[in-house]
Amino acid sequence: MPTAVLPAFGLTIRSEPWNVDVARRVTRAWTRCHCRMSEDRVDAVLIVVSELCTNAVQHSPSESVSVRGWMPACDELRLEVHDGSPSAIPEPQHVGPESESGRGLLLVDLLIAELSGTWGFSEDGTLAWCDLPLAPKEQMPAPLPAHQAPASGFSR
């Protein structure tokens, strides 16, 4: 039986703030058109990608940032932002109301939790990743018990 090829993308952007929008636009097209993710979830994913890319652009000395996405299974996706620059693993910060920045990873943490996903950094701090279900758990159909599984349509 042939296996399905699940959609993936990869791009490298110059490490400049205005290029974060390129990563957002490519991610939007991929999650909507290829992954068939709902618009409200796509919006949340775009904020996550934007914050992770912005973090890499602002805090890495690298000249470029790579963004990849793929579906390890038909109901989930994985996104990675790689800046290639080893660093201490950043933590979400709680900053005061007068601060103009510093909330990005806290926002990522909250959105990933809302999307029922997981996220983190590689041990050397060069890569940020997140794993997300394509749909909320309550919208995913439960698998049928074996005795109720639909017939395959193939006969022996």
Short mmCIF file of N, CA and C in Angstrom, two decimals:
data_model
loop_
_atom_site.label_atom_id
_atom_site.label_comp_id
_atom_site.label_asym_id
_atom_site.label_seq_id
_atom_site.Cartn_x
_atom_site.Cartn_y
_atom_site.Cartn_z
N MET A 1 0.85 -1.17 0.00
CA MET A 1 0.00 0.00 0.00
C MET A 1 0.90 1.24 0.00
N PRO A 2 0.69 2.17 -0.92
CA PRO A 2 1.52 3.39 -0.96
C PRO A 2 1.25 4.27 0.26
N THR A 3 2.28 4.92 0.71
CA THR A 3 2.12 5.84 1.83
C THR A 3 1.84 7.24 1.32
N ALA A 4 1.07 7.98 2.09
CA ALA A 4 0.74 9.36 1.71
C ALA A 4 1.94 10.26 1.96
N VAL A 5 2.14 11.20 1.08
CA VAL A 5 3.17 12.20 1.27
C VAL A 5 2.50 13.40 1.93
N LEU A 6 2.93 13.71 3.12
CA LEU A 6 2.33 14.82 3.86
C LEU A 6 3.07 16.10 3.52
N PRO A 7 2.37 17.24 3.50
CA PRO A 7 2.97 18.50 3.07
C PRO A 7 4.05 19.01 4.03
N ALA A 8 5.02 19.69 3.45
CA ALA A 8 6.11 20.29 4.23
C ALA A 8 6.59 21.54 3.50
N PHE A 9 7.30 22.41 4.23
CA PHE A 9 7.94 23.57 3.61
C PHE A 9 9.21 23.90 4.37
N GLY A 10 10.07 24.62 3.72
CA GLY A 10 11.28 25.12 4.34
C GLY A 10 11.72 26.39 3.63
N LEU A 11 12.17 27.36 4.39
CA LEU A 11 12.68 28.58 3.79
C LEU A 11 13.74 29.17 4.70
N THR A 12 14.59 29.95 4.11
CA THR A 12 15.62 30.67 4.86
C THR A 12 15.46 32.15 4.54
N ILE A 13 15.39 32.94 5.60
CA ILE A 13 15.26 34.39 5.44
C ILE A 13 16.50 35.08 6.00
N ARG A 14 16.82 36.22 5.43
CA ARG A 14 17.91 37.03 6.02
C ARG A 14 17.45 37.49 7.39
N SER A 15 18.35 37.56 8.30
CA SER A 15 18.03 37.91 9.68
C SER A 15 17.81 39.42 9.82
N GLU A 16 16.67 39.86 9.26
CA GLU A 16 16.28 41.27 9.30
C GLU A 16 14.81 41.33 9.69
N PRO A 17 14.42 42.29 10.52
CA PRO A 17 13.04 42.32 11.04
C PRO A 17 11.95 42.26 9.99
N TRP A 18 12.12 42.94 8.85
CA TRP A 18 11.06 42.96 7.85
C TRP A 18 10.87 41.61 7.16
N ASN A 19 11.83 40.70 7.28
CA ASN A 19 11.69 39.38 6.67
C ASN A 19 10.83 38.43 7.49
N VAL A 20 10.52 38.79 8.73
CA VAL A 20 9.63 37.95 9.54
C VAL A 20 8.28 37.83 8.84
N ASP A 21 7.86 38.88 8.14
CA ASP A 21 6.60 38.83 7.42
C ASP A 21 6.62 37.76 6.32
N VAL A 22 7.75 37.53 5.71
CA VAL A 22 7.87 36.48 4.69
C VAL A 22 7.59 35.12 5.33
N ALA A 23 8.17 34.87 6.50
CA ALA A 23 7.94 33.60 7.20
C ALA A 23 6.46 33.46 7.56
N ARG A 24 5.83 34.55 7.98
CA ARG A 24 4.39 34.52 8.30
C ARG A 24 3.56 34.17 7.08
N ARG A 25 3.85 34.83 5.95
CA ARG A 25 3.05 34.60 4.74
C ARG A 25 3.19 33.17 4.23
N VAL A 26 4.39 32.63 4.24
CA VAL A 26 4.60 31.25 3.80
C VAL A 26 3.90 30.29 4.76
N THR A 27 4.02 30.53 6.05
CA THR A 27 3.37 29.68 7.04
C THR A 27 1.86 29.73 6.89
N ARG A 28 1.31 30.91 6.66
CA ARG A 28 -0.14 31.06 6.45
C ARG A 28 -0.59 30.20 5.26
N ALA A 29 0.08 30.34 4.14
CA ALA A 29 -0.30 29.57 2.95
C ALA A 29 -0.22 28.07 3.22
N TRP A 30 0.84 27.63 3.86
CA TRP A 30 1.03 26.21 4.13
C TRP A 30 -0.04 25.67 5.07
N THR A 31 -0.28 26.36 6.20
CA THR A 31 -1.25 25.85 7.17
C THR A 31 -2.67 25.88 6.63
N ARG A 32 -3.02 26.88 5.85
CA ARG A 32 -4.38 26.97 5.31
C ARG A 32 -4.59 26.04 4.12
N CYS A 33 -3.70 26.10 3.15
CA CYS A 33 -3.91 25.37 1.89
C CYS A 33 -3.50 23.90 1.95
N HIS A 34 -2.40 23.61 2.58
CA HIS A 34 -1.89 22.24 2.58
C HIS A 34 -2.29 21.45 3.81
N CYS A 35 -2.33 22.11 4.96
CA CYS A 35 -2.69 21.42 6.20
C CYS A 35 -4.18 21.49 6.50
N ARG A 36 -4.88 22.41 5.83
CA ARG A 36 -6.32 22.60 6.01
C ARG A 36 -6.68 22.94 7.46
N MET A 37 -5.86 23.77 8.08
CA MET A 37 -6.10 24.21 9.45
C MET A 37 -7.14 25.33 9.43
N SER A 38 -7.98 25.37 10.45
CA SER A 38 -9.02 26.41 10.52
C SER A 38 -8.38 27.79 10.70
N GLU A 39 -9.09 28.80 10.22
CA GLU A 39 -8.56 30.16 10.21
C GLU A 39 -8.18 30.67 11.60
N ASP A 40 -8.99 30.37 12.63
CA ASP A 40 -8.67 30.86 13.97
C ASP A 40 -7.39 30.22 14.49
N ARG A 41 -7.16 28.95 14.18
CA ARG A 41 -5.91 28.29 14.60
C ARG A 41 -4.74 28.82 13.79
N VAL A 42 -4.96 29.08 12.49
CA VAL A 42 -3.89 29.65 11.66
C VAL A 42 -3.44 30.98 12.24
N ASP A 43 -4.37 31.83 12.63
CA ASP A 43 -4.02 33.13 13.21
C ASP A 43 -3.13 32.98 14.43
N ALA A 44 -3.45 32.03 15.30
CA ALA A 44 -2.64 31.79 16.50
C ALA A 44 -1.26 31.27 16.11
N VAL A 45 -1.19 30.36 15.14
CA VAL A 45 0.09 29.82 14.69
C VAL A 45 0.96 30.92 14.10
N LEU A 46 0.35 31.87 13.39
CA LEU A 46 1.13 32.97 12.80
C LEU A 46 1.76 33.86 13.87
N ILE A 47 1.05 34.05 14.97
CA ILE A 47 1.63 34.83 16.07
C ILE A 47 2.82 34.07 16.64
N VAL A 48 2.69 32.76 16.81
CA VAL A 48 3.79 31.94 17.34
C VAL A 48 5.00 32.03 16.41
N VAL A 49 4.79 31.84 15.11
CA VAL A 49 5.89 31.91 14.15
C VAL A 49 6.53 33.29 14.16
N SER A 50 5.71 34.31 14.21
CA SER A 50 6.21 35.68 14.23
C SER A 50 7.09 35.92 15.46
N GLU A 51 6.62 35.50 16.62
CA GLU A 51 7.38 35.71 17.85
C GLU A 51 8.68 34.92 17.86
N LEU A 52 8.64 33.66 17.40
CA LEU A 52 9.86 32.85 17.38
C LEU A 52 10.87 33.39 16.37
N CYS A 53 10.39 33.82 15.21
CA CYS A 53 11.29 34.40 14.21
C CYS A 53 11.86 35.74 14.69
N THR A 54 11.01 36.57 15.28
CA THR A 54 11.47 37.86 15.79
C THR A 54 12.52 37.66 16.88
N ASN A 55 12.29 36.69 17.75
CA ASN A 55 13.26 36.38 18.81
C ASN A 55 14.61 35.98 18.19
N ALA A 56 14.57 35.14 17.15
CA ALA A 56 15.80 34.70 16.50
C ALA A 56 16.50 35.89 15.82
N VAL A 57 15.73 36.73 15.12
CA VAL A 57 16.31 37.87 14.42
C VAL A 57 16.94 38.85 15.41
N GLN A 58 16.26 39.10 16.52
CA GLN A 58 16.75 40.10 17.48
C GLN A 58 17.93 39.61 18.32
N HIS A 59 17.97 38.33 18.63
CA HIS A 59 18.94 37.86 19.61
C HIS A 59 20.05 36.98 19.06
N SER A 60 20.05 36.71 17.77
CA SER A 60 21.08 35.86 17.18
C SER A 60 22.01 36.69 16.31
N PRO A 61 23.31 36.38 16.36
CA PRO A 61 24.24 37.07 15.47
C PRO A 61 24.24 36.47 14.05
N SER A 62 23.46 35.42 13.83
CA SER A 62 23.43 34.76 12.52
C SER A 62 22.88 35.70 11.45
N GLU A 63 23.33 35.49 10.22
CA GLU A 63 22.86 36.30 9.10
C GLU A 63 21.54 35.80 8.53
N SER A 64 21.12 34.58 8.93
CA SER A 64 19.88 34.04 8.39
C SER A 64 19.16 33.21 9.45
N VAL A 65 17.88 33.01 9.19
CA VAL A 65 17.01 32.20 10.04
C VAL A 65 16.28 31.24 9.12
N SER A 66 16.25 29.96 9.48
CA SER A 66 15.52 28.96 8.71
C SER A 66 14.22 28.63 9.41
N VAL A 67 13.17 28.49 8.62
CA VAL A 67 11.85 28.13 9.13
C VAL A 67 11.40 26.89 8.36
N ARG A 68 10.99 25.86 9.11
CA ARG A 68 10.52 24.62 8.48
C ARG A 68 9.20 24.21 9.10
N GLY A 69 8.39 23.58 8.30
CA GLY A 69 7.16 23.00 8.81
C GLY A 69 6.88 21.70 8.10
N TRP A 70 6.37 20.73 8.83
CA TRP A 70 5.97 19.47 8.22
C TRP A 70 4.93 18.81 9.08
N MET A 71 4.30 17.79 8.53
CA MET A 71 3.27 17.05 9.23
C MET A 71 3.82 15.66 9.55
N PRO A 72 4.18 15.41 10.81
CA PRO A 72 4.67 14.06 11.16
C PRO A 72 3.54 13.02 11.12
N ALA A 73 2.30 13.48 11.17
CA ALA A 73 1.12 12.62 11.06
C ALA A 73 0.03 13.45 10.40
N CYS A 74 -1.03 12.79 9.95
CA CYS A 74 -2.07 13.51 9.19
C CYS A 74 -2.87 14.47 10.05
N ASP A 75 -2.74 14.43 11.37
CA ASP A 75 -3.53 15.32 12.23
C ASP A 75 -2.66 16.26 13.08
N GLU A 76 -1.39 16.39 12.75
CA GLU A 76 -0.53 17.29 13.52
C GLU A 76 0.53 17.93 12.63
N LEU A 77 1.07 19.02 13.13
CA LEU A 77 2.16 19.68 12.41
C LEU A 77 3.27 20.05 13.37
N ARG A 78 4.44 20.22 12.80
CA ARG A 78 5.61 20.66 13.56
C ARG A 78 6.21 21.85 12.82
N LEU A 79 6.55 22.88 13.59
CA LEU A 79 7.22 24.05 13.07
C LEU A 79 8.54 24.22 13.79
N GLU A 80 9.56 24.65 13.06
CA GLU A 80 10.88 24.90 13.65
C GLU A 80 11.43 26.22 13.13
N VAL A 81 12.08 26.94 14.02
CA VAL A 81 12.80 28.16 13.67
C VAL A 81 14.23 27.95 14.14
N HIS A 82 15.16 27.99 13.20
CA HIS A 82 16.56 27.66 13.49
C HIS A 82 17.44 28.85 13.15
N ASP A 83 18.18 29.34 14.16
CA ASP A 83 19.06 30.48 13.87
C ASP A 83 20.53 30.07 13.82
N GLY A 84 20.85 28.81 14.14
CA GLY A 84 22.21 28.32 14.01
C GLY A 84 23.21 28.91 14.98
N SER A 85 22.75 29.65 15.97
CA SER A 85 23.64 30.31 16.91
C SER A 85 23.42 29.76 18.32
N PRO A 86 24.36 28.94 18.81
CA PRO A 86 24.19 28.40 20.17
C PRO A 86 24.04 29.51 21.20
N SER A 87 23.09 29.30 22.12
CA SER A 87 22.85 30.31 23.15
C SER A 87 22.15 29.64 24.33
N ALA A 88 22.06 30.39 25.41
CA ALA A 88 21.30 29.90 26.57
C ALA A 88 19.84 29.79 26.15
N ILE A 89 19.16 28.80 26.68
CA ILE A 89 17.75 28.60 26.34
C ILE A 89 16.93 29.71 26.99
N PRO A 90 16.22 30.49 26.16
CA PRO A 90 15.42 31.58 26.73
C PRO A 90 14.19 31.07 27.46
N GLU A 91 13.71 31.84 28.38
CA GLU A 91 12.51 31.52 29.16
C GLU A 91 11.49 32.64 28.98
N PRO A 92 10.20 32.30 29.00
CA PRO A 92 9.19 33.36 28.97
C PRO A 92 9.38 34.31 30.16
N GLN A 93 9.24 35.60 29.92
CA GLN A 93 9.44 36.61 30.95
C GLN A 93 8.11 37.24 31.36
N HIS A 94 8.03 37.64 32.58
CA HIS A 94 6.88 38.42 33.07
C HIS A 94 7.42 39.83 33.29
N VAL A 95 7.06 40.73 32.38
CA VAL A 95 7.56 42.10 32.45
C VAL A 95 6.45 43.03 32.92
N GLY A 96 6.83 44.18 33.37
CA GLY A 96 5.87 45.16 33.86
C GLY A 96 5.04 45.76 32.74
N PRO A 97 3.92 46.39 33.11
CA PRO A 97 3.02 46.96 32.10
C PRO A 97 3.65 48.10 31.30
N GLU A 98 4.70 48.72 31.82
CA GLU A 98 5.33 49.82 31.12
C GLU A 98 6.36 49.35 30.08
N SER A 99 6.73 48.09 30.11
CA SER A 99 7.72 47.55 29.16
C SER A 99 7.13 47.46 27.76
N GLU A 100 7.94 47.85 26.78
CA GLU A 100 7.50 47.83 25.39
C GLU A 100 7.81 46.50 24.71
N SER A 101 8.60 45.65 25.33
CA SER A 101 8.94 44.35 24.74
C SER A 101 9.17 43.34 25.86
N GLY A 102 9.47 42.10 25.47
CA GLY A 102 9.78 41.08 26.46
C GLY A 102 8.66 40.10 26.73
N ARG A 103 7.55 40.20 25.99
CA ARG A 103 6.41 39.31 26.23
C ARG A 103 6.27 38.21 25.19
N GLY A 104 7.14 38.18 24.21
CA GLY A 104 7.00 37.26 23.07
C GLY A 104 6.91 35.80 23.46
N LEU A 105 7.85 35.32 24.27
CA LEU A 105 7.83 33.89 24.63
C LEU A 105 6.70 33.56 25.58
N LEU A 106 6.27 34.51 26.39
CA LEU A 106 5.09 34.29 27.23
C LEU A 106 3.86 34.12 26.35
N LEU A 107 3.76 34.94 25.33
CA LEU A 107 2.66 34.83 24.37
C LEU A 107 2.71 33.48 23.64
N VAL A 108 3.90 33.06 23.22
CA VAL A 108 4.07 31.75 22.58
C VAL A 108 3.59 30.65 23.52
N ASP A 109 4.02 30.71 24.77
CA ASP A 109 3.65 29.71 25.76
C ASP A 109 2.13 29.62 25.92
N LEU A 110 1.47 30.76 26.03
CA LEU A 110 0.02 30.78 26.20
C LEU A 110 -0.72 30.28 24.96
N LEU A 111 -0.28 30.70 23.79
CA LEU A 111 -0.95 30.27 22.56
C LEU A 111 -0.76 28.77 22.29
N ILE A 112 0.44 28.27 22.51
CA ILE A 112 0.68 26.84 22.31
C ILE A 112 -0.17 26.03 23.27
N ALA A 113 -0.29 26.48 24.52
CA ALA A 113 -1.15 25.78 25.48
C ALA A 113 -2.61 25.82 25.02
N GLU A 114 -3.06 26.97 24.52
CA GLU A 114 -4.43 27.10 24.04
C GLU A 114 -4.69 26.19 22.84
N LEU A 115 -3.68 25.96 22.02
CA LEU A 115 -3.80 25.10 20.85
C LEU A 115 -3.56 23.63 21.18
N SER A 116 -3.35 23.31 22.46
CA SER A 116 -3.09 21.93 22.93
C SER A 116 -1.80 21.36 22.35
N GLY A 117 -0.80 22.22 22.20
CA GLY A 117 0.48 21.77 21.65
C GLY A 117 1.59 21.78 22.68
N THR A 118 2.79 21.52 22.20
CA THR A 118 3.99 21.58 23.02
C THR A 118 5.03 22.40 22.25
N TRP A 119 6.00 22.93 22.97
CA TRP A 119 7.04 23.71 22.33
C TRP A 119 8.27 23.71 23.20
N GLY A 120 9.38 24.17 22.64
CA GLY A 120 10.62 24.26 23.40
C GLY A 120 11.77 24.66 22.51
N PHE A 121 12.98 24.43 23.04
CA PHE A 121 14.21 24.76 22.34
C PHE A 121 15.13 23.56 22.34
N SER A 122 15.99 23.48 21.35
CA SER A 122 17.02 22.44 21.35
C SER A 122 17.96 22.70 22.51
N GLU A 123 18.72 21.68 22.90
CA GLU A 123 19.62 21.80 24.05
C GLU A 123 20.64 22.92 23.88
N ASP A 124 21.06 23.19 22.64
CA ASP A 124 22.06 24.23 22.42
C ASP A 124 21.44 25.60 22.12
N GLY A 125 20.11 25.68 22.13
CA GLY A 125 19.43 26.96 21.94
C GLY A 125 19.38 27.45 20.51
N THR A 126 19.81 26.63 19.54
CA THR A 126 19.82 27.08 18.15
C THR A 126 18.47 26.93 17.45
N LEU A 127 17.57 26.15 18.04
CA LEU A 127 16.33 25.82 17.37
C LEU A 127 15.15 25.93 18.33
N ALA A 128 14.11 26.63 17.90
CA ALA A 128 12.84 26.67 18.63
C ALA A 128 11.87 25.80 17.84
N TRP A 129 11.04 25.02 18.52
CA TRP A 129 10.11 24.13 17.84
C TRP A 129 8.75 24.15 18.53
N CYS A 130 7.73 23.76 17.78
CA CYS A 130 6.42 23.53 18.38
C CYS A 130 5.71 22.43 17.61
N ASP A 131 4.97 21.62 18.33
CA ASP A 131 4.14 20.55 17.78
C ASP A 131 2.70 20.88 18.11
N LEU A 132 1.83 20.86 17.09
CA LEU A 132 0.44 21.26 17.28
C LEU A 132 -0.51 20.29 16.58
N PRO A 133 -1.65 20.00 17.23
CA PRO A 133 -2.68 19.27 16.49
C PRO A 133 -3.33 20.22 15.48
N LEU A 134 -3.78 19.67 14.35
CA LEU A 134 -4.40 20.51 13.33
C LEU A 134 -5.75 21.06 13.77
N ALA A 135 -6.44 20.32 14.63
CA ALA A 135 -7.76 20.74 15.11
C ALA A 135 -7.82 20.54 16.61
N PRO A 136 -8.70 21.26 17.29
CA PRO A 136 -8.87 21.03 18.74
C PRO A 136 -9.26 19.57 18.98
N LYS A 137 -8.81 19.04 20.10
CA LYS A 137 -9.07 17.63 20.42
C LYS A 137 -10.55 17.29 20.38
N GLU A 138 -11.42 18.20 20.84
CA GLU A 138 -12.85 17.91 20.85
C GLU A 138 -13.44 17.85 19.44
N GLN A 139 -12.74 18.38 18.44
CA GLN A 139 -13.24 18.33 17.07
C GLN A 139 -12.71 17.12 16.30
N MET A 140 -11.69 16.47 16.83
CA MET A 140 -11.14 15.32 16.15
C MET A 140 -12.02 14.11 16.39
N PRO A 141 -12.40 13.39 15.35
CA PRO A 141 -13.22 12.21 15.56
C PRO A 141 -12.44 11.13 16.28
N ALA A 142 -13.11 10.46 17.19
CA ALA A 142 -12.47 9.36 17.91
C ALA A 142 -12.33 8.18 16.96
N PRO A 143 -11.25 7.41 17.09
CA PRO A 143 -11.11 6.24 16.23
C PRO A 143 -12.21 5.23 16.54
N LEU A 144 -12.68 4.56 15.51
CA LEU A 144 -13.71 3.54 15.69
C LEU A 144 -13.08 2.28 16.27
N PRO A 145 -13.81 1.57 17.15
CA PRO A 145 -13.31 0.27 17.61
C PRO A 145 -13.16 -0.65 16.40
N ALA A 146 -12.28 -1.62 16.49
CA ALA A 146 -11.98 -2.50 15.36
C ALA A 146 -13.25 -3.15 14.80
N HIS A 147 -14.18 -3.54 15.66
CA HIS A 147 -15.39 -4.20 15.18
C HIS A 147 -16.34 -3.24 14.47
N GLN A 148 -16.10 -1.91 14.59
CA GLN A 148 -16.95 -0.91 13.92
C GLN A 148 -16.23 -0.20 12.79
N ALA A 149 -15.01 -0.56 12.54
CA ALA A 149 -14.23 0.11 11.49
C ALA A 149 -14.89 -0.13 10.14
N PRO A 150 -14.92 0.89 9.30
CA PRO A 150 -15.53 0.71 7.98
C PRO A 150 -14.74 -0.28 7.16
N ALA A 151 -15.42 -0.98 6.30
CA ALA A 151 -14.76 -1.94 5.41
C ALA A 151 -13.84 -1.20 4.47
N SER A 152 -12.76 -1.83 4.09
CA SER A 152 -11.77 -1.18 3.23
C SER A 152 -12.23 -1.10 1.79
N GLY A 153 -13.19 -1.92 1.40
CA GLY A 153 -13.63 -1.92 0.01
C GLY A 153 -12.83 -2.88 -0.85
N PHE A 154 -11.80 -3.49 -0.29
CA PHE A 154 -11.00 -4.46 -1.02
C PHE A 154 -11.44 -5.86 -0.65
N SER A 155 -11.51 -6.74 -1.60
CA SER A 155 -11.86 -8.12 -1.28
C SER A 155 -10.65 -9.00 -1.54
N ARG A 156 -10.66 -10.12 -0.92
CA ARG A 156 -9.54 -11.05 -1.08
C ARG A 156 -9.83 -12.05 -2.13
#
